[in-house]
mmCIF file of C-alpha atoms in Angstrom:
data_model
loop_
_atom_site.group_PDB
_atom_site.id
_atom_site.type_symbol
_atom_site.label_atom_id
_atom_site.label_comp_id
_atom_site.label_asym_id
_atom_site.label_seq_id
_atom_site.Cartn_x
_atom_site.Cartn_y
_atom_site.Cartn_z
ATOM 1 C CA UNK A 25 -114.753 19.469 -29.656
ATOM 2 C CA UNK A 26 -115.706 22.934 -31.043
ATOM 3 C CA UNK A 27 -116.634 25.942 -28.613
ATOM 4 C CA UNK A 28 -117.775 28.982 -29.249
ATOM 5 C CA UNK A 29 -116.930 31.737 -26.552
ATOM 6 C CA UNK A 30 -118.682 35.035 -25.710
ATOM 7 C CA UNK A 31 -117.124 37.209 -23.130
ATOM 8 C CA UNK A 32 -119.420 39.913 -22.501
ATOM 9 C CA UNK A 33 -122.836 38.789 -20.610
ATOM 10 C CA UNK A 34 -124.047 42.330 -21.249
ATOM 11 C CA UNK A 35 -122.950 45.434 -22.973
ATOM 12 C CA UNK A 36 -124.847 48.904 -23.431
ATOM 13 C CA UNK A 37 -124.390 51.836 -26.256
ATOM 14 C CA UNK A 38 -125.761 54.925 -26.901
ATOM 15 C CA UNK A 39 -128.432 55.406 -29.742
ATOM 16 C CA UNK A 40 -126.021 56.305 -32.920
ATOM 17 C CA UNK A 41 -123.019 55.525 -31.601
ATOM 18 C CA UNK A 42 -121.219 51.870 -32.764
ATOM 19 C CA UNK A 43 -120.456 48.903 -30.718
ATOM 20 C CA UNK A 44 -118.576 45.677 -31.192
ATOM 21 C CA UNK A 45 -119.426 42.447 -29.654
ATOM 22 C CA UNK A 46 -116.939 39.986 -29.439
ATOM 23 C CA UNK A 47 -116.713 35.802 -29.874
ATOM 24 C CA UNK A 48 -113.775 33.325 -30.156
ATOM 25 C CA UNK A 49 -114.174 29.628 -30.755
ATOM 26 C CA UNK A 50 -112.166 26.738 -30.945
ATOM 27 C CA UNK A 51 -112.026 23.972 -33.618
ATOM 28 C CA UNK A 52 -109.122 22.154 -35.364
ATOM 29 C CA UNK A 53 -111.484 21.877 -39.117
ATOM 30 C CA UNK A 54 -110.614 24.503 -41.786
ATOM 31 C CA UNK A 55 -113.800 24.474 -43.598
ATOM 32 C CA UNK A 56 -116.339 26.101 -41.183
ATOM 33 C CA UNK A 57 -119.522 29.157 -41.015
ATOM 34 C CA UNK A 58 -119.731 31.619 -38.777
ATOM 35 C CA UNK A 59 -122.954 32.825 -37.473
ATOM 36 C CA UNK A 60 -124.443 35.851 -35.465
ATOM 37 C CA UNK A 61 -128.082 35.722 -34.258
ATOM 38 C CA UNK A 62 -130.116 38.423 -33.062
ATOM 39 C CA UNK A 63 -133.186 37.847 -30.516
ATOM 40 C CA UNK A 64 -134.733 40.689 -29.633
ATOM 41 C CA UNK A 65 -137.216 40.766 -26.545
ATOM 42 C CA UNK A 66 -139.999 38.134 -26.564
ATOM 43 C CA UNK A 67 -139.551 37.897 -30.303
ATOM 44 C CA UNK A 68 -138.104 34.903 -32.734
ATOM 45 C CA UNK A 69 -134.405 34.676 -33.158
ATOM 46 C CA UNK A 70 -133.110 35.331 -36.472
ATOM 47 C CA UNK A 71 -130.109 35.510 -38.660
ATOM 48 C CA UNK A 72 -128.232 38.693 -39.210
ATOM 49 C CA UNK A 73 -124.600 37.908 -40.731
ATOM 50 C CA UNK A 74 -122.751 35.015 -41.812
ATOM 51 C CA UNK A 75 -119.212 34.429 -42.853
ATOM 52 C CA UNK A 76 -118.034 31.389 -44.810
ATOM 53 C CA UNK A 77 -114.296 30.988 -43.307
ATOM 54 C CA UNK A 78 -112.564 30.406 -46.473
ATOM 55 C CA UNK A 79 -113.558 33.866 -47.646
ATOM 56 C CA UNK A 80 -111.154 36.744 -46.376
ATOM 57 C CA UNK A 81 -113.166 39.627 -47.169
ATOM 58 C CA UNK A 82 -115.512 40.418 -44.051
ATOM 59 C CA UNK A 83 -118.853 40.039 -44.088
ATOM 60 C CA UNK A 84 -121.152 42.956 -43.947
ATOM 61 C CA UNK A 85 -124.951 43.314 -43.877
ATOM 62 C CA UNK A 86 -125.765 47.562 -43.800
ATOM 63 C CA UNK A 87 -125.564 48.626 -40.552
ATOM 64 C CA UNK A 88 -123.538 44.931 -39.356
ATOM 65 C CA UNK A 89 -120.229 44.043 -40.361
ATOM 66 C CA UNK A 90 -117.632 41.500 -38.482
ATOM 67 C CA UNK A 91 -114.194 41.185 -38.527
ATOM 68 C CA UNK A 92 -112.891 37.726 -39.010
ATOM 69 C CA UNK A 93 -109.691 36.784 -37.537
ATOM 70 C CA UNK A 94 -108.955 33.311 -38.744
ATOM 71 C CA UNK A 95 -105.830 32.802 -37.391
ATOM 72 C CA UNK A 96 -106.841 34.175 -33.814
ATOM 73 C CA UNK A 97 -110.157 32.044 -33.479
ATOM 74 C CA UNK A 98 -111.546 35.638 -33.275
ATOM 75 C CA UNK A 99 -115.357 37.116 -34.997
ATOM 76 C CA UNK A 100 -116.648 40.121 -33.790
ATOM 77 C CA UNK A 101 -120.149 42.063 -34.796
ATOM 78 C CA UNK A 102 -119.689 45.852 -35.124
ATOM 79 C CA UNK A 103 -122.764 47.571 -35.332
ATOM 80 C CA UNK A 104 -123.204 51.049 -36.564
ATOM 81 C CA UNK A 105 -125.341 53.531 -35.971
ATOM 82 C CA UNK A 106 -127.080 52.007 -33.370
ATOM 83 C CA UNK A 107 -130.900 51.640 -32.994
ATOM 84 C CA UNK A 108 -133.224 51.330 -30.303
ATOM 85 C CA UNK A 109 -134.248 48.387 -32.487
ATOM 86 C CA UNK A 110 -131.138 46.480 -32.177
ATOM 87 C CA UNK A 111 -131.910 46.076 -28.261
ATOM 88 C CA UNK A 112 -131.804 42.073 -28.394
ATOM 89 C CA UNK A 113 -129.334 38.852 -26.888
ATOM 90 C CA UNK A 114 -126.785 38.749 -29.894
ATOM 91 C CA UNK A 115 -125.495 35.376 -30.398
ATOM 92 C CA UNK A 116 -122.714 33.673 -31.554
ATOM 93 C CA UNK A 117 -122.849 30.314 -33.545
ATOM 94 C CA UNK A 118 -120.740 28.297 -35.276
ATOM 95 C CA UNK A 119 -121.035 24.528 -38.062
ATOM 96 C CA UNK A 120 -118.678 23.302 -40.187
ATOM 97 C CA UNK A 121 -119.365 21.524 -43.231
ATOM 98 C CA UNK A 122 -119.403 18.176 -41.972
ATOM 99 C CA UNK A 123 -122.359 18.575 -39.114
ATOM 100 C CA UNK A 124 -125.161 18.962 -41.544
ATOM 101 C CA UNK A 125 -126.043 21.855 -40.418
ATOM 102 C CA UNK A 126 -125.771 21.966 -36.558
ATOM 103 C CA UNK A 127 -125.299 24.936 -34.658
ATOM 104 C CA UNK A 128 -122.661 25.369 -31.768
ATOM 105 C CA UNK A 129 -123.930 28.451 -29.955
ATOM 106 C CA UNK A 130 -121.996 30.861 -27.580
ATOM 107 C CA UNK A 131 -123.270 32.039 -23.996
ATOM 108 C CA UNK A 132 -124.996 35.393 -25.719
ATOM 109 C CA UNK A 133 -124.300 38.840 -25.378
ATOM 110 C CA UNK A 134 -127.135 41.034 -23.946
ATOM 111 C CA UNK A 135 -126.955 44.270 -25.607
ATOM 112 C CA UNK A 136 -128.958 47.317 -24.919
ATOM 113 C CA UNK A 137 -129.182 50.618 -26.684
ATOM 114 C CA UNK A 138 -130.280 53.668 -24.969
ATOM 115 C CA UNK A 139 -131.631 56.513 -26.197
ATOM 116 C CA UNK B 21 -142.513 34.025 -45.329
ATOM 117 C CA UNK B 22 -140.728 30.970 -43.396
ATOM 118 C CA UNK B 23 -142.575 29.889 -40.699
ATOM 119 C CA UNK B 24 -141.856 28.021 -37.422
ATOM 120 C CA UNK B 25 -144.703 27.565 -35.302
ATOM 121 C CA UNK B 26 -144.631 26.116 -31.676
ATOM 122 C CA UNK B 27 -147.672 24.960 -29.573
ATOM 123 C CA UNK B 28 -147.355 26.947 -26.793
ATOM 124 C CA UNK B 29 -145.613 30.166 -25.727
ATOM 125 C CA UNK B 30 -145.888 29.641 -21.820
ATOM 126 C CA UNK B 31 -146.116 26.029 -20.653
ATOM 127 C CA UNK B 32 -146.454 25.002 -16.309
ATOM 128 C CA UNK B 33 -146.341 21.824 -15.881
ATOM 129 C CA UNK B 34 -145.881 19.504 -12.325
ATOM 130 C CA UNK B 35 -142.816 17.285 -11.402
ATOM 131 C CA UNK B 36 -143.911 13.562 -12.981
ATOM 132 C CA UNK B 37 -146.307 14.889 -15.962
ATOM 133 C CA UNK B 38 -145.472 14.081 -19.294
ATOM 134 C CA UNK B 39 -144.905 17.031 -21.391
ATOM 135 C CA UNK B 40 -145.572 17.265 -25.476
ATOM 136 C CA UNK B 41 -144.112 20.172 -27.275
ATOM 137 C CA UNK B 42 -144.702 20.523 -30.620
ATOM 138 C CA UNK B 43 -143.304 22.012 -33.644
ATOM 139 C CA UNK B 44 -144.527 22.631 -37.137
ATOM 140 C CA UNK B 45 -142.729 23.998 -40.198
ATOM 141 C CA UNK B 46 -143.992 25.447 -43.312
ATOM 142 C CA UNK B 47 -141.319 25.421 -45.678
ATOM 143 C CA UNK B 48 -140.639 21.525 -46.491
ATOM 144 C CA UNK B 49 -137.937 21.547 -44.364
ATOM 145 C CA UNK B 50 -135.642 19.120 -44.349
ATOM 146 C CA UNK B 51 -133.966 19.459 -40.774
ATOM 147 C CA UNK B 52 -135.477 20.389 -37.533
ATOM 148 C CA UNK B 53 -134.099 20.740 -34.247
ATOM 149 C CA UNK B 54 -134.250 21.401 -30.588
ATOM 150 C CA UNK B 55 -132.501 23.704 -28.303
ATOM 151 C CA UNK B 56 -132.982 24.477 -25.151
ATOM 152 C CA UNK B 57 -131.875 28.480 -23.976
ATOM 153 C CA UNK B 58 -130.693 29.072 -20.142
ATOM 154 C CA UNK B 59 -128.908 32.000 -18.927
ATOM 155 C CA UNK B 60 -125.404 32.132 -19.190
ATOM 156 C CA UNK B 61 -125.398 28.949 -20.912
ATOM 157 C CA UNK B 62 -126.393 30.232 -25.013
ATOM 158 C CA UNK B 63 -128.919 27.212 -27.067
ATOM 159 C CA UNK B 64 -127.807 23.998 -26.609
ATOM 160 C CA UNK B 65 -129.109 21.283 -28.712
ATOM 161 C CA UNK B 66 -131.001 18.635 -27.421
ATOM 162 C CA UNK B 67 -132.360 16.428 -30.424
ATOM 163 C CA UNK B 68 -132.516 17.037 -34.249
ATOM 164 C CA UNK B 69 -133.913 15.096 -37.393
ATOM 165 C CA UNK B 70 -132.794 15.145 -40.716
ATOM 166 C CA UNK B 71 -135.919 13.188 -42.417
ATOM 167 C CA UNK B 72 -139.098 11.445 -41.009
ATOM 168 C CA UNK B 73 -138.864 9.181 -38.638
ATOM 169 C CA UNK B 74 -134.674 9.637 -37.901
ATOM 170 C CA UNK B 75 -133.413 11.583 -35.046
ATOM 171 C CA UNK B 76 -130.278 11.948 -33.858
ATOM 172 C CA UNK B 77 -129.032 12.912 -29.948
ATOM 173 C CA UNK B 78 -127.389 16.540 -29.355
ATOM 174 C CA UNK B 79 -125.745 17.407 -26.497
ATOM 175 C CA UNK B 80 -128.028 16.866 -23.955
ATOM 176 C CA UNK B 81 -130.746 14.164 -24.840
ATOM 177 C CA UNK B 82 -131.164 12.958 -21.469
ATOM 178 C CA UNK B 83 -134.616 12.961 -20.133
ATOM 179 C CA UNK B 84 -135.862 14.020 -23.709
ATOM 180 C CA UNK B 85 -137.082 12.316 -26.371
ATOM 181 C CA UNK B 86 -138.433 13.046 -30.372
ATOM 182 C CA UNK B 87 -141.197 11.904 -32.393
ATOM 183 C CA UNK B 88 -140.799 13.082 -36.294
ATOM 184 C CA UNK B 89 -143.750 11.015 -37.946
ATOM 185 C CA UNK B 90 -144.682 13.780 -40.914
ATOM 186 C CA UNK B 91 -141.861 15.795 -42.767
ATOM 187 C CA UNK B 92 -143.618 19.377 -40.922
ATOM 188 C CA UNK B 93 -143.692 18.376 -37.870
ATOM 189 C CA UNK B 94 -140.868 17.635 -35.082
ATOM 190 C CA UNK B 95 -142.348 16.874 -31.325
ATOM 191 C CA UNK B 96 -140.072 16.908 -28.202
ATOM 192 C CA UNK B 97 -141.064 14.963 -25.183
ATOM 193 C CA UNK B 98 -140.488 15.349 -21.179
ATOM 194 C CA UNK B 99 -141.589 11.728 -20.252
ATOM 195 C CA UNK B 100 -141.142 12.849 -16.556
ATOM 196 C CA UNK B 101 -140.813 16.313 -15.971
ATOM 197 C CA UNK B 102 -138.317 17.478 -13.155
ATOM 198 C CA UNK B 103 -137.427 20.859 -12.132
ATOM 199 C CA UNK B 104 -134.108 21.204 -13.814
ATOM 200 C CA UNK B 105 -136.167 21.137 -17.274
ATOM 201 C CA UNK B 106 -137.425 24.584 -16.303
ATOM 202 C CA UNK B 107 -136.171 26.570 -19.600
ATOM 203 C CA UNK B 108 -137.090 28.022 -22.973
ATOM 204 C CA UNK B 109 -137.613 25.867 -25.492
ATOM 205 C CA UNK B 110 -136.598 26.653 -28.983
ATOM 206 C CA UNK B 111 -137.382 24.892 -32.094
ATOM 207 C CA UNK B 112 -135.463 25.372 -35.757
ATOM 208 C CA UNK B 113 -135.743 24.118 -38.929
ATOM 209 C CA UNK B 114 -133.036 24.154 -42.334
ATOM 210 C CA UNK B 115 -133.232 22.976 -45.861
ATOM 211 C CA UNK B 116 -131.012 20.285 -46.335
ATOM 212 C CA UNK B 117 -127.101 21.658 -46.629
ATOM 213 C CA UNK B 118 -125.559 19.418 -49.157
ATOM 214 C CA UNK B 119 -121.826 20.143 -48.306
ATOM 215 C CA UNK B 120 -123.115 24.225 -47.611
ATOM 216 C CA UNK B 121 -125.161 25.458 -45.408
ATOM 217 C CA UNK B 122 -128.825 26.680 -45.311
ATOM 218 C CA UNK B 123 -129.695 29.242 -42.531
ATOM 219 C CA UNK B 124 -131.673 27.728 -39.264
ATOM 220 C CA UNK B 125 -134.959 29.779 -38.323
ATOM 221 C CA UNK B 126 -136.590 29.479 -35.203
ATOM 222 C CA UNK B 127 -139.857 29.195 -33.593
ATOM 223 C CA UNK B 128 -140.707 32.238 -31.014
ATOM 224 C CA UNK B 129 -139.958 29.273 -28.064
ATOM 225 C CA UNK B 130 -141.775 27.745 -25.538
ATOM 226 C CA UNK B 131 -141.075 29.154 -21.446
ATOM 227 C CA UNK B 132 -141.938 26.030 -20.089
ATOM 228 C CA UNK B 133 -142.000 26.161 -16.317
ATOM 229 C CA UNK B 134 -142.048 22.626 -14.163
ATOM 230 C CA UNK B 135 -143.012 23.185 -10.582
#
């Protein structure tokens, strides 16, 4: 069975300064998406980076970037620059290409930045 | 702009009462699902549909159950509320992958509180 793993219940960073948030998973497929969601205080959870895991490049979305580490299990969210906006639960989610779409979700990260 | 709509954003209900929550989609949707959010614990998925009238169990179906009669709209159902159903509610819809993937967005979730 696949798991998705996130370490960190709750991390803090200073406005500007850039943090990383880390997840590990487990599954034995080789075709497989990688997902991190952002839901920010009493508001709808939404998408902010995806990474196909037959691509090596790393995914990056302005501010957001990961580092995929097939081999290790291992995708971590770096954000830059961080903003008072980016105060939210960050998860972690994973599908591969045969569960039409179904989302395995890690434990969540609480992150807040302070000014 | 996709929307996911969900009945209620605060729900109290007794132990024993049957409990409706409802979902509606606006983007012909193919897939819609239902998570449930608890501390510590990230979304786990509870039921999800890939047409009208199918459903399929997730990873905790027990004491839940679906109704998907039109394409837009996916209902989940406490048929006898207990206490350990206190949670957040959270619905999602996708297009339909077709060997990809199509992103998931969410409903702003239902705290539904069973006393």
């Amino acid at each position: 069975a696949q798991t998705v793993t996130q370490s960190q219940p709750e991390m803090s960073v200073q406005e500007a300064e850039t943090v990383t948030l880390s997840c590990t998973y487990d599954t034995s497929e080789n075709n497989y998406y990688l997902f991190w969601y952002k839901q920010p205080p009493s508001r709808q959870m939404i998408l902010v980076i995806r990474q196909e895991a037959y691509k090596q490049q790393n995914a990056t979305e302005n501010r957001f970037s990961v580092n995929f580490q097939k081999a290790a299990k291992s995708f971590s969210l770096k954000i830059s620059d961080s903003q008072l906006g980016d105060t939210a639960m960050y998860f972690c989610a994973f599908t591969n290409y045969n569960q039409g779409g179904k989302l395995i979700f890690g434990q969540g990260t609480e992150l807040s930045v302070k000014p | 702009d996709v929307k996911v709509t969900q009945s209620s954003r605060y729900l109290v209900k007794r132990t024993g009462e049957k409990v409706f929550l409802e979902c509606v989609q606006d983007m012909d949707h193919e897939n819609m699902f239902w998570y449930r959010q608890d501390p510590g614990l990230g979304l786990r998925l509870i039921y999800f549909s890939y047409d009208v009238k199918m459903k399929e169990k997730g990873d905790i179906p027990e004491g839940y159950s679906v109704s998907r009669e039109k394409k837009e709209r996916f209902s989940l159902i406490l048929e006898s509320a207990s206490t350990n159903q206190t949670s957040m509610y959270l619905c999602a819809s996708s297009g339909r992958a077709g060997g990809g993937y199509n992103e998931q967005f969410f409903g702003p979730g239902t705290r539904l509180t069973v006393l």
